[in-house]
CSV table of C-alpha atoms in Angstrom, one decimal:
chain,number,residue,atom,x,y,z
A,1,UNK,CA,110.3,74.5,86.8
A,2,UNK,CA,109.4,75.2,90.3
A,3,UNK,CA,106.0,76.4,90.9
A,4,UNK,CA,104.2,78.8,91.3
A,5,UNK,CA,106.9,80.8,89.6
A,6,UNK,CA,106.5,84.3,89.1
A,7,UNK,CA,108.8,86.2,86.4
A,8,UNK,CA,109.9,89.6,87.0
A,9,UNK,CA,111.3,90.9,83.2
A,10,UNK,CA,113.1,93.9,83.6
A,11,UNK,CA,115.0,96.4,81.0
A,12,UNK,CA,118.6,96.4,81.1
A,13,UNK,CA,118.8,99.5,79.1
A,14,UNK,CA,117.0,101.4,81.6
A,15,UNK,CA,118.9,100.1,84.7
A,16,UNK,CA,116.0,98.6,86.1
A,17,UNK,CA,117.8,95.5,87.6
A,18,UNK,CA,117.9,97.1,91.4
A,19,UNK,CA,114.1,97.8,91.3
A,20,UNK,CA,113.4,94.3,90.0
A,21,UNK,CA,115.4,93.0,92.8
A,22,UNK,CA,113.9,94.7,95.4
A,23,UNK,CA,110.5,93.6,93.9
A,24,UNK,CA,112.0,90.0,94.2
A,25,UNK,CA,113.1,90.2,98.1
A,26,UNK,CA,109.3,91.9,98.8
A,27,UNK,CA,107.6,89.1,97.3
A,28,UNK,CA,109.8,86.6,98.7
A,29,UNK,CA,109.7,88.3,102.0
A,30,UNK,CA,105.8,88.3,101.7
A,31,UNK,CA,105.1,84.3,100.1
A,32,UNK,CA,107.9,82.7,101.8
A,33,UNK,CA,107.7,78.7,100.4
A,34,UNK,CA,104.3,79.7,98.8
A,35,UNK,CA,106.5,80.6,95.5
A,36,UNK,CA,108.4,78.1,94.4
A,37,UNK,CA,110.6,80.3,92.3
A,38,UNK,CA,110.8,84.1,91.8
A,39,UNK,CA,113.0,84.9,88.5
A,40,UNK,CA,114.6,88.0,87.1
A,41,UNK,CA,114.6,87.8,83.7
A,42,UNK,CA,116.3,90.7,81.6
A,43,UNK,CA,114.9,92.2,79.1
A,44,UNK,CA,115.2,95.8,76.8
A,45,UNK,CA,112.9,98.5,75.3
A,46,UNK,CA,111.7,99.9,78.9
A,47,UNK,CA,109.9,96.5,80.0
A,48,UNK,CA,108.7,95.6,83.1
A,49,UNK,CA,106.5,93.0,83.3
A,50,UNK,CA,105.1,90.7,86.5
A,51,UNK,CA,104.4,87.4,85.4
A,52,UNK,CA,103.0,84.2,87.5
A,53,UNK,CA,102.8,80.5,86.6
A,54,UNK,CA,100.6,78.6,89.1
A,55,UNK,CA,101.3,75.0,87.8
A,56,UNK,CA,103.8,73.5,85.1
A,57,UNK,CA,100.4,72.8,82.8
A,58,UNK,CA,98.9,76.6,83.9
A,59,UNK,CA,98.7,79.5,81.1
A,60,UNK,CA,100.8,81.8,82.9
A,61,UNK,CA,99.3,85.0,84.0
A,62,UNK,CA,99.9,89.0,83.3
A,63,UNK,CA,99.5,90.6,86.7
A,64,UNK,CA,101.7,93.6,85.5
A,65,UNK,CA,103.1,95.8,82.8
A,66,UNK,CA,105.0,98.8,82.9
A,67,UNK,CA,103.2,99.9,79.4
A,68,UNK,CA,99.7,98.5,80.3
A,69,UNK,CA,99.0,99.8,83.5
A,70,UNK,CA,100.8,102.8,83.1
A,71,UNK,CA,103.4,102.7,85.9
A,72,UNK,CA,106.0,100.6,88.1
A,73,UNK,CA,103.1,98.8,90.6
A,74,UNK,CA,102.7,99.9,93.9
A,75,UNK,CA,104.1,96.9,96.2
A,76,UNK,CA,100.9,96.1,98.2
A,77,UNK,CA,98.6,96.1,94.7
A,78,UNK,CA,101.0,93.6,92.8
A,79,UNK,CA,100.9,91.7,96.1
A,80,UNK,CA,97.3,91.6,96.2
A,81,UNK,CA,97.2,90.3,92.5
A,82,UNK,CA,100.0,87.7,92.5
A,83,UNK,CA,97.7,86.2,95.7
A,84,UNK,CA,94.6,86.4,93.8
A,85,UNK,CA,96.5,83.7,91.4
A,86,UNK,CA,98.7,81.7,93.8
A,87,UNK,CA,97.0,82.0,97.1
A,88,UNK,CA,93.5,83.6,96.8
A,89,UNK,CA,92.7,82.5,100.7
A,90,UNK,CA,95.6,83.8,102.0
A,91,UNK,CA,95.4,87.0,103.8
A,92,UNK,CA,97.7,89.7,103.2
A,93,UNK,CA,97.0,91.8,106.4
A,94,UNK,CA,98.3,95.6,106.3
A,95,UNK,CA,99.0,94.8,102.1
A,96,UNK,CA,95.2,94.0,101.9
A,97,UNK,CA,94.0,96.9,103.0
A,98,UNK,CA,96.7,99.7,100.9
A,99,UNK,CA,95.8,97.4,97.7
A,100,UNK,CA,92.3,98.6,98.7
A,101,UNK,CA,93.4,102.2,98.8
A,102,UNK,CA,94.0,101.8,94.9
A,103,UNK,CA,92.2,102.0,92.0
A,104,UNK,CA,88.9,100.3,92.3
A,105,UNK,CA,88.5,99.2,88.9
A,106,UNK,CA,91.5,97.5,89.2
A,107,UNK,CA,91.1,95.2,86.3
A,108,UNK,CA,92.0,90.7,87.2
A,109,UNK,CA,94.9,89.9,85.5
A,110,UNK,CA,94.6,88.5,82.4
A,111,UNK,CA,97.0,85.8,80.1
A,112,UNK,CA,100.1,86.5,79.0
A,113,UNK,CA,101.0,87.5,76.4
């Protein structure tokens, strides 16, 4: 396994597979050779889940959830949290300051599940 990998699971039911895709170009667009792999990984039951392995022996890391957090994420906010575990020095310019714009209480990401 490359790493960091980050695992986008998508439903298949819901035809999510274009949105997970586009998710996958931003963040590739964004980390460049700072991800070592960025997965789609299908899934069912109106899932869409963001999650980040920093190292091969590293828990890997929630940083989104359809059902959780109550939405699909807002690009520059699931930017701002996959950095926090992958690159927390790296500066995300123009992303940095719309994650701002969100919700304050923004909660870390927490361990997958």
């Amino acid at each position: 396994m490359r790493t960091p990998r980050v695992e986008i699971e998508y439903c298949t039911q819901c035809r999510w597979l274009l949105r997970a895709a586009w998710v996958q170009q931003e963040l590739l667009t964004t980390f460049g050779t700072r991800l070592g792999e960025v997965a789609l990984v299908p899934g069912t039951g109106g899932v869409f889940r963001v999650v980040v392995t920093a190292e091969p022996s590293a828990e890997p890391v929630l940083v989104w959830d359809r059902a959780a957090d109550g939405s699909f994420p807002e690009l520059p906010q699931l930017k701002a949290r996959i950095r926090d575990v992958v690159a927390p020095d790296l500066a995300l310019g123009h992303t940095d300051r719309a994650a701002r714009r969100g919700d304050p209480d923004d909660p870390a990401p927490e361990r997958a599940r």
